[in-house]
mmCIF file of C-alpha atoms in Angstrom:
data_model
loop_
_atom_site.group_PDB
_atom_site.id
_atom_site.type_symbol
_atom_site.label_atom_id
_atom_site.label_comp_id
_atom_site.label_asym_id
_atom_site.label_seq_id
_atom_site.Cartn_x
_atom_site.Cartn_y
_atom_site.Cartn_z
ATOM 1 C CA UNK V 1 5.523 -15.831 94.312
ATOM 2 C CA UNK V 2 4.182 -14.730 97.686
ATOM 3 C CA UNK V 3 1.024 -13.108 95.654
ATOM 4 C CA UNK V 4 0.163 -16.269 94.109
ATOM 5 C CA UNK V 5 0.139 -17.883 97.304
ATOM 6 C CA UNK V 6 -2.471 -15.569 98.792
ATOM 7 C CA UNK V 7 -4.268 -15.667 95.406
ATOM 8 C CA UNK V 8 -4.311 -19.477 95.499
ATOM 9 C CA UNK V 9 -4.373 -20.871 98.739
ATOM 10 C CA UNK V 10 -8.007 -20.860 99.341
ATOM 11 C CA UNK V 11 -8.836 -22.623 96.083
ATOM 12 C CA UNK V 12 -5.981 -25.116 97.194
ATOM 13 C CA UNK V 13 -7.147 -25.809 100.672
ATOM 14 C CA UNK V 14 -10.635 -26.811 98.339
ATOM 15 C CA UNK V 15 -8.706 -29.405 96.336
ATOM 16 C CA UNK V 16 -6.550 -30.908 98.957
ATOM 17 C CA UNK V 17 -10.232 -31.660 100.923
ATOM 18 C CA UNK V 18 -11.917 -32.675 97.611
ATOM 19 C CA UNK V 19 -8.873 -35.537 97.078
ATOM 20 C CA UNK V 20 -7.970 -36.286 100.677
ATOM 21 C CA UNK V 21 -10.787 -35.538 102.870
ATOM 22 C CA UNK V 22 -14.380 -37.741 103.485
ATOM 23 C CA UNK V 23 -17.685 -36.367 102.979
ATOM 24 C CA UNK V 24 -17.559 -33.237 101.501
ATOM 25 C CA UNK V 25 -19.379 -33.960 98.433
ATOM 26 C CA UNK V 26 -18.842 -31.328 95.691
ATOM 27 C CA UNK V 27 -17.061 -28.419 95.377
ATOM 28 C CA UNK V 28 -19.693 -26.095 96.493
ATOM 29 C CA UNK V 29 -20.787 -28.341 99.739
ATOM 30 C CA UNK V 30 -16.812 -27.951 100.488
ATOM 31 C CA UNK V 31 -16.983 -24.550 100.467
ATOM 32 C CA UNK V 32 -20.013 -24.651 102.138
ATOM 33 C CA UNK V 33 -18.645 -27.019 105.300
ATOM 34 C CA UNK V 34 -14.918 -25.390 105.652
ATOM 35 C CA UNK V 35 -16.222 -22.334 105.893
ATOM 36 C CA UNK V 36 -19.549 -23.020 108.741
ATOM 37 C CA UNK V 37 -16.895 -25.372 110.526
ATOM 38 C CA UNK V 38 -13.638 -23.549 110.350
ATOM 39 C CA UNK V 39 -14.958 -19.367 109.323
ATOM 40 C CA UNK V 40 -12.471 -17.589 106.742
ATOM 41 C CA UNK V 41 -9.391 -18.623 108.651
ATOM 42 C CA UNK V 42 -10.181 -22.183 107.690
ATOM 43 C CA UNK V 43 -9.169 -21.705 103.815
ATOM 44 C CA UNK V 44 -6.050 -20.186 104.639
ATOM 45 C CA UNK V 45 -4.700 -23.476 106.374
ATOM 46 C CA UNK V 46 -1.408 -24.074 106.211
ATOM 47 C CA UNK V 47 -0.390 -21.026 104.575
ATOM 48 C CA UNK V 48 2.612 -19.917 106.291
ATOM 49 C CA UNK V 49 4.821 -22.646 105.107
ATOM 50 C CA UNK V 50 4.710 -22.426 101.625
ATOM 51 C CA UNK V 51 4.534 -18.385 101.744
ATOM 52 C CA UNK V 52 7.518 -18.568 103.946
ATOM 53 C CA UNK V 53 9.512 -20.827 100.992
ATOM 54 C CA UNK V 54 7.839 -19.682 97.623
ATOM 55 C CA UNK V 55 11.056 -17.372 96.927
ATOM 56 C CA UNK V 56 13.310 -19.971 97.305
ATOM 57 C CA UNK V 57 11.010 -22.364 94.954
ATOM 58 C CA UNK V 58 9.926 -20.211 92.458
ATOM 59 C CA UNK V 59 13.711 -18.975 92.037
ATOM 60 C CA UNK V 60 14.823 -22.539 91.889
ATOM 61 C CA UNK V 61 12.681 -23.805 89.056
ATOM 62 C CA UNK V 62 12.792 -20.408 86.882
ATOM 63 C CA UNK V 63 16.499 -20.107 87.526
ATOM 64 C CA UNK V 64 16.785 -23.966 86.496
ATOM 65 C CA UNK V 65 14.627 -23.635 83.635
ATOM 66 C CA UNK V 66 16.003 -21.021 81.920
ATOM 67 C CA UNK V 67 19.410 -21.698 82.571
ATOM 68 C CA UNK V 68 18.658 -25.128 81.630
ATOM 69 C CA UNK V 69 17.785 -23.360 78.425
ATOM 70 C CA UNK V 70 20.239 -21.338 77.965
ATOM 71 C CA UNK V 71 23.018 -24.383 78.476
ATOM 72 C CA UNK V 72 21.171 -26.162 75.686
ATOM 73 C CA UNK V 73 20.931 -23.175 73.119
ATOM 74 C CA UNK V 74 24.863 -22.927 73.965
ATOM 75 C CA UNK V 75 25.304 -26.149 72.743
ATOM 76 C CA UNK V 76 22.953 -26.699 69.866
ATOM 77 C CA UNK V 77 23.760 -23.270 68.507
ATOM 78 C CA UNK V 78 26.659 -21.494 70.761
ATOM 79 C CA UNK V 79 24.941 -19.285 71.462
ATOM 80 C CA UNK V 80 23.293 -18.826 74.657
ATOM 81 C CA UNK V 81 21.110 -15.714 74.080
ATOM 82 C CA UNK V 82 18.613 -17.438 70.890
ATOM 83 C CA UNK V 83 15.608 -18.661 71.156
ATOM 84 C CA UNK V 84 15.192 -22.227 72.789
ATOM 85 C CA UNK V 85 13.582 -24.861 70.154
ATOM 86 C CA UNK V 86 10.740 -26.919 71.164
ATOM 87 C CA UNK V 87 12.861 -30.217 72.402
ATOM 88 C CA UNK V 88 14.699 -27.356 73.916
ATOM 89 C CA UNK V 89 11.499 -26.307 76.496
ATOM 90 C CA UNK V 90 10.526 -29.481 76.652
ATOM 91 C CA UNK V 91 13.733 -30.494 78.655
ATOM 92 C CA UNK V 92 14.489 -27.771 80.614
ATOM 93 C CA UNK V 93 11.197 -27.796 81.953
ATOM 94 C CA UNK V 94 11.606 -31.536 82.892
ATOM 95 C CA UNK V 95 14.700 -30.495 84.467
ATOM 96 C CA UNK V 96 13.246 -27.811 86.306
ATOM 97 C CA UNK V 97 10.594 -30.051 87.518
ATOM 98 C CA UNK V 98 12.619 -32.506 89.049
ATOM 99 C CA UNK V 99 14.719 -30.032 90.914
ATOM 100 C CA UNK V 100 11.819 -28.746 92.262
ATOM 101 C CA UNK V 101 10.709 -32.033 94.104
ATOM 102 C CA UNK V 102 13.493 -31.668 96.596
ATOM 103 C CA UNK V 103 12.105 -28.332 97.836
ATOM 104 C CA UNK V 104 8.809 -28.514 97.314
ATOM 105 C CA UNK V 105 7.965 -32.024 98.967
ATOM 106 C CA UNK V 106 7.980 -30.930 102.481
ATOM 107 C CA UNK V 107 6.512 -27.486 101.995
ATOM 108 C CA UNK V 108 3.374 -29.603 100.495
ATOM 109 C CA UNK V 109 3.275 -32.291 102.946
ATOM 110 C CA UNK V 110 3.833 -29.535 105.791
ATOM 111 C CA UNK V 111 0.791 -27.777 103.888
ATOM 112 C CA UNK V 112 -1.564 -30.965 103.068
ATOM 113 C CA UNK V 113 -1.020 -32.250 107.003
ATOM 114 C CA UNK V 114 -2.435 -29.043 108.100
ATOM 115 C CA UNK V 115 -5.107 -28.198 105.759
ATOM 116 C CA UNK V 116 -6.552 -31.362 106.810
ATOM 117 C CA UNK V 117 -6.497 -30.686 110.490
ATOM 118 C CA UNK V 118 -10.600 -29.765 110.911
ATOM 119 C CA UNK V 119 -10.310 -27.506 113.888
ATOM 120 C CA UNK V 120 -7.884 -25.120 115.968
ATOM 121 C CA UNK V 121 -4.744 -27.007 117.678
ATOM 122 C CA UNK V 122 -6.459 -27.001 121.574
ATOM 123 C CA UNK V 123 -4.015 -28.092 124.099
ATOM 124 C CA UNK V 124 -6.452 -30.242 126.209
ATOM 125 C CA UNK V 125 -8.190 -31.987 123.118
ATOM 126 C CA UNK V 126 -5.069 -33.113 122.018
ATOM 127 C CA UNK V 127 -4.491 -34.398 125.366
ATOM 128 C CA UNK V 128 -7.284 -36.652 125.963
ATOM 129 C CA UNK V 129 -7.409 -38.001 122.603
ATOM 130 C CA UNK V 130 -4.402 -36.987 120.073
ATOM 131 C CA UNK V 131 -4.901 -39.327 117.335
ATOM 132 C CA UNK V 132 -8.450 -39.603 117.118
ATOM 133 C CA UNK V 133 -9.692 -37.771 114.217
ATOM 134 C CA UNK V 134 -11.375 -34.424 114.507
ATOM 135 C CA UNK V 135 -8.390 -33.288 117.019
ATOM 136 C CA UNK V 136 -5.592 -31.077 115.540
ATOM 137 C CA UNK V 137 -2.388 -33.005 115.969
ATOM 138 C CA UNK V 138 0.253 -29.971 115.089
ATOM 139 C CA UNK V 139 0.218 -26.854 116.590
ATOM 140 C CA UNK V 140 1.436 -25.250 113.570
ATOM 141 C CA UNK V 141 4.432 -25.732 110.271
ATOM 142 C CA UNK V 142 7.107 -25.483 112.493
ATOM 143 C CA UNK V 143 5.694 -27.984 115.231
ATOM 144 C CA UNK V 144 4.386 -30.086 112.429
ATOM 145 C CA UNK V 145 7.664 -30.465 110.359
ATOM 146 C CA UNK V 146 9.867 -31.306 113.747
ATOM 147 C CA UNK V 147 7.031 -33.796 114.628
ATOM 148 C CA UNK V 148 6.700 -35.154 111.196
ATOM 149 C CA UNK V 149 10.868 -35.790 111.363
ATOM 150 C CA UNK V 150 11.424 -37.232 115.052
ATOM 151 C CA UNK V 151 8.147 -39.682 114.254
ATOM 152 C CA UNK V 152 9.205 -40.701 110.024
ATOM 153 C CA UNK V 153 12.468 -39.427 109.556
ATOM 154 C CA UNK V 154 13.488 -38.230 106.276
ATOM 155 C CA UNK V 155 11.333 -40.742 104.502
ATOM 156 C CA UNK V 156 8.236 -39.006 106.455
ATOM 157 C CA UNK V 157 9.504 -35.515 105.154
ATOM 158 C CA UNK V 158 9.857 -36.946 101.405
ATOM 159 C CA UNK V 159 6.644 -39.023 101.603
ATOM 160 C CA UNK V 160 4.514 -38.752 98.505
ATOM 161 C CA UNK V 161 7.699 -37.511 96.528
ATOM 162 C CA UNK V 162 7.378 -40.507 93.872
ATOM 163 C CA UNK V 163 3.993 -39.398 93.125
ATOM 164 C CA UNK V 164 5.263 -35.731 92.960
ATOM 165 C CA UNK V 165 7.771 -36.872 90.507
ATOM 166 C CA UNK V 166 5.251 -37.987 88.451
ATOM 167 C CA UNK V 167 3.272 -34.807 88.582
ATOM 168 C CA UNK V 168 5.850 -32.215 88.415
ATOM 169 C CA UNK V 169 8.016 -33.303 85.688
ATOM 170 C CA UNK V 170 5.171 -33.464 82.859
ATOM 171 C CA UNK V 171 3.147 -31.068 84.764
ATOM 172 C CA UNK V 172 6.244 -28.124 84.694
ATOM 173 C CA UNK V 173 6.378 -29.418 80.588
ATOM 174 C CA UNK V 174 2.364 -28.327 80.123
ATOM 175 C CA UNK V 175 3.350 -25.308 82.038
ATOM 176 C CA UNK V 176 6.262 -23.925 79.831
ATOM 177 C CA UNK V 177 5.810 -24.932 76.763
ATOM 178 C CA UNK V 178 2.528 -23.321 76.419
ATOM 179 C CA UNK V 179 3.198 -20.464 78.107
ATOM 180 C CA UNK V 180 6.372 -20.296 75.476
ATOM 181 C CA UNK V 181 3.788 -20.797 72.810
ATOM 182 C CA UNK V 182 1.051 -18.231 73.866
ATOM 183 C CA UNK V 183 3.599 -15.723 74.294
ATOM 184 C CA UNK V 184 4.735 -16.068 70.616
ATOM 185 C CA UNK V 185 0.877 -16.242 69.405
ATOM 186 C CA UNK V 186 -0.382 -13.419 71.653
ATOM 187 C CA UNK V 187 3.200 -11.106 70.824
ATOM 188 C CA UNK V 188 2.244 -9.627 67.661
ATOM 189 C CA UNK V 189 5.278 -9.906 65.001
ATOM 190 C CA UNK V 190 7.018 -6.663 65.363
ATOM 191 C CA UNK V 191 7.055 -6.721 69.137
ATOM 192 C CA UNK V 192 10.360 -7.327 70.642
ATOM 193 C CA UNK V 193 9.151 -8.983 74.091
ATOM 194 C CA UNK V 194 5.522 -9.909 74.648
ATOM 195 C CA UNK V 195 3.641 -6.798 76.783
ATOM 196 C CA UNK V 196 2.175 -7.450 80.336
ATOM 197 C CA UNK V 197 -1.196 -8.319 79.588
ATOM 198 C CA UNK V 198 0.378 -11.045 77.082
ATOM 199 C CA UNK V 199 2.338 -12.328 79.870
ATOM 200 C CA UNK V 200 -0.671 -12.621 82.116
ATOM 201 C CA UNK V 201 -2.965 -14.227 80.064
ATOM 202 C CA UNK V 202 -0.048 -16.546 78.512
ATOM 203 C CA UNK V 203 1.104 -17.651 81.978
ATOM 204 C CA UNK V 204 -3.033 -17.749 83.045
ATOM 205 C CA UNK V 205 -3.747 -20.345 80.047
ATOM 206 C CA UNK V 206 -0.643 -22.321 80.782
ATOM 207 C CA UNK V 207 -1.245 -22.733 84.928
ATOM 208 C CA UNK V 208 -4.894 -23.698 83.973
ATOM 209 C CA UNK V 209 -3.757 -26.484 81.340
ATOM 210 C CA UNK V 210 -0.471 -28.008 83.454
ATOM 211 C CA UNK V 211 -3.070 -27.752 86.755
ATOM 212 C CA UNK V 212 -6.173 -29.191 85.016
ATOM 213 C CA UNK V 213 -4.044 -32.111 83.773
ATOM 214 C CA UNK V 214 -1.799 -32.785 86.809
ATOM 215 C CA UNK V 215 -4.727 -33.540 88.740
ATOM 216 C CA UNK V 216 -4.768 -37.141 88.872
ATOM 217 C CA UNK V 217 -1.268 -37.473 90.430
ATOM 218 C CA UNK V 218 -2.195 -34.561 92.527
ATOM 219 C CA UNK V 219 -4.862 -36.626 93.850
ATOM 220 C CA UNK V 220 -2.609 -39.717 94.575
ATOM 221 C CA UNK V 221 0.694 -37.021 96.018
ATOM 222 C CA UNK V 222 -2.680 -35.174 98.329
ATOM 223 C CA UNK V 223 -4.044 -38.495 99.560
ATOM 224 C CA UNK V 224 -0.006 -40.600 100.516
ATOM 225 C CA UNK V 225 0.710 -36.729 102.055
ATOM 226 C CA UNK V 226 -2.531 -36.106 104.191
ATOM 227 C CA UNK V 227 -2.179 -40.189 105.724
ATOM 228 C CA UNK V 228 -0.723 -40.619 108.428
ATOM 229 C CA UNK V 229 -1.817 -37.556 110.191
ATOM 230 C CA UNK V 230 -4.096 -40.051 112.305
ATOM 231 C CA UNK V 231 -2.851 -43.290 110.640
ATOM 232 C CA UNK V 232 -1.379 -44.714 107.933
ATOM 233 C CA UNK V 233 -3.384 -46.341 105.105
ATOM 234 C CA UNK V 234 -1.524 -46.322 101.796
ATOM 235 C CA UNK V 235 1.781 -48.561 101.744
ATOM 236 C CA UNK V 236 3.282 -46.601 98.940
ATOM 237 C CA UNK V 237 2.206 -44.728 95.230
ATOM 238 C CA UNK V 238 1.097 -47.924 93.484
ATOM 239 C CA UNK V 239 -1.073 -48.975 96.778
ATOM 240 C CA UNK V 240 -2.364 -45.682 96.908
ATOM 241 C CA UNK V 241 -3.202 -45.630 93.075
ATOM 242 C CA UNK V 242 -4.917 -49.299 93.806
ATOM 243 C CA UNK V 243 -6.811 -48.643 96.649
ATOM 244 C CA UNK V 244 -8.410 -45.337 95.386
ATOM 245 C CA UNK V 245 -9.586 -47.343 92.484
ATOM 246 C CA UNK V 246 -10.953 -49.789 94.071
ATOM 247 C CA UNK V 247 -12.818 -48.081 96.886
ATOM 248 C CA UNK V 248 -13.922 -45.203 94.545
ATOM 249 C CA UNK V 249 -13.539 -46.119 90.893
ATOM 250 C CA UNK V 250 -11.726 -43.892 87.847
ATOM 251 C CA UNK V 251 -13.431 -40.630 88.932
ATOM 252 C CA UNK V 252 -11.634 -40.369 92.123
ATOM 253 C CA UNK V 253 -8.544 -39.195 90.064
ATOM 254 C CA UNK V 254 -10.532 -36.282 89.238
ATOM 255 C CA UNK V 255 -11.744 -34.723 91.986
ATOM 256 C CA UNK V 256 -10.807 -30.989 92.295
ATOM 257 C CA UNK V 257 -9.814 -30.895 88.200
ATOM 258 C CA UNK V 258 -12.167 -27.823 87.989
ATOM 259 C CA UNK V 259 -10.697 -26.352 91.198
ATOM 260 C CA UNK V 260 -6.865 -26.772 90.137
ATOM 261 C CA UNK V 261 -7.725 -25.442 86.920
ATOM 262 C CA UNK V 262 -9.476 -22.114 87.952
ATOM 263 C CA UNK V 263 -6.678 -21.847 90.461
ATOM 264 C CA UNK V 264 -4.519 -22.429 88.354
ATOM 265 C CA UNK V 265 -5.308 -18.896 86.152
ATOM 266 C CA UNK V 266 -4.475 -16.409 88.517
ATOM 267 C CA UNK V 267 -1.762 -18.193 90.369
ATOM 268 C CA UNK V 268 0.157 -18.953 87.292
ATOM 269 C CA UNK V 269 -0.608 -15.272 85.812
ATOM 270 C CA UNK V 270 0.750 -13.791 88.932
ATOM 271 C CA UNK V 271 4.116 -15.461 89.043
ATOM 272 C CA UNK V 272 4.970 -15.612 85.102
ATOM 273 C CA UNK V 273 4.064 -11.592 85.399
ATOM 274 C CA UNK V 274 6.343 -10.942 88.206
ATOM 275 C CA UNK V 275 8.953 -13.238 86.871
ATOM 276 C CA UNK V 276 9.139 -11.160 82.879
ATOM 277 C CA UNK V 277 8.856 -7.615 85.212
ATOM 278 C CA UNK V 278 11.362 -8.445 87.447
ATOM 279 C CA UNK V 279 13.820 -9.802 84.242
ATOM 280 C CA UNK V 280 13.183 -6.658 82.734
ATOM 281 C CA UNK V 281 14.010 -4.531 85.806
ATOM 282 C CA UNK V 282 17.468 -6.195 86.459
ATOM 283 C CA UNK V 283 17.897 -6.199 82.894
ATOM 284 C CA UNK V 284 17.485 -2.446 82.570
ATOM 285 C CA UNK V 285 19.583 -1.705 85.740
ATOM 286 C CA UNK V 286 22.634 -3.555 84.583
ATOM 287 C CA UNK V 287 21.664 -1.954 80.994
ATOM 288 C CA UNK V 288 21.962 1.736 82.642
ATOM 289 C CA UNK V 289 25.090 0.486 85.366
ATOM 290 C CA UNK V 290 27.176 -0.881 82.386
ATOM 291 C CA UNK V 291 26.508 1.231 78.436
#
């Protein structure tokens, strides 16, 4: 998990300016700016936070989703060891999705708020002028959750989370079920478990379709979690949604699809790679602990 944060990030701090930010053009010029304005350290953003609670997430939505699985196979077959059908996937990865919204709506917003901040927290700019924007308003995740809470409340934490809804629970669907299926294509059919380099290009393809999809409700979650760092614009999802149209047109919902989908590879690769080695590990301990 903490690899495909490091592996990511960069690319993500990209797509969160693409979707939220003003003037940056295309990809490239993005690149381009963050890095004249803002050096190396400027992609990395807002890191800390979602390193600090990617083991937490990532065991939360692959312990949900395959226990989710393994519930179902229990009762559609009693048994809890054989292989999930499709409907099977399809539900435990809904499952898993939703469960993940509860932890992983403040880690984004905590992320979003900062990646957006264009310079260093300076204690005298902030100051003289500490909502003007331009001037950092949190002085890092910590300060910026605590400030986000005493100012919003829970609400503020949790803001966005309809749109994340709507991301996460197809999104985690076009992540498992075709990682599921590229596993059984890639594994030929004598193979007992699908090899490592199977796993990483199965789990590759899959974070590049789920990511290249999600994008327009990524746009819409990036955009309700990045206002209100200097002031609030969108009253809710469906405003958001509106106003982006209107002001911008259909493409809007796009911006950053070829980011999230290149980002998408490596991150996803990473953490379906660890996740199989790490099965097989335990598996193999309590295997050698218990003949």
């Amino acid at each position: 998990g903490a690899a495909s944060v490091v592996v990511g990030h960069p690319l993500d701090t990209i797509k969160t300016r693409l979707q939220a930010g003003q003037g940056y053009g295309n990809t490239l010029n993005c690149v381009l700016t963050v890095y004249r304005n803002e050096s190396v350290a400027g992609f990395f953003k807002g890191m800390s936070f979602p390193l600090a609670s990617i083991a937490v997430y990532s065991s939360v939505v692959f312990g949900v989703f395959s226990n989710t699985q393994r519930l179902l196979s229990q009762l559609r077959h009693g048994d809890p060891a054989r292989a999930p059908v499709l409907a099977d996937v399809a539900l435990a990865s809904m499952v898993a999705g939703f469960i993940s919204v509860g932890i992983g709506t403040p880690v984004d917003l905590v992320k979003i708020r900062l990646q957006m901040q264009t310079q260093p927290y300076i204690q005298a700019n902030t100051k003289a002028k500490p909502t003007v924007p331009g001037f950092p308003v949190y002085r890092g995740p910590i300060h910026c959750f605590r400030t986000v809470l005493q100012k919003e409340g829970i609400a503020g934490i949790y803001r966005g989370v309809g749109a994340m809804l709507l991301r996460d629970v197809p999104g985690y669907c076009l992540y498992f079920i075709p990682y599921t299926f590229f596993c059984g294509w890639i594994t030929s059919d004598g193979g007992i478990s699908p090899s490592p380099s199977s796993i990483w290009l199965a789990g590759g393809l899959a974070g590049a379709i789920s990511w290249g999809t999600a994008t327009p409700m990524d746009v819409v979650k990036s955009r309700l979690q990045a206002d209100g760092v200097y002031l609030n614009k969108y009253k809710g999802t469906l405003d958001c949604i509106l106003q982006s149209y209107q002001n911008e047109g259909l493409k809007v919902f796009f911006r950053g699809t070829t980011v999230n989908a290149v980002r998408g590879f490596p991150m996803s690769s990473v953490m379906f790679l660890g996740y199989e080695l790490s099965l097989k590990a335990m598996k193999r301990d309590q295997t050698e602990t218990n003949p």
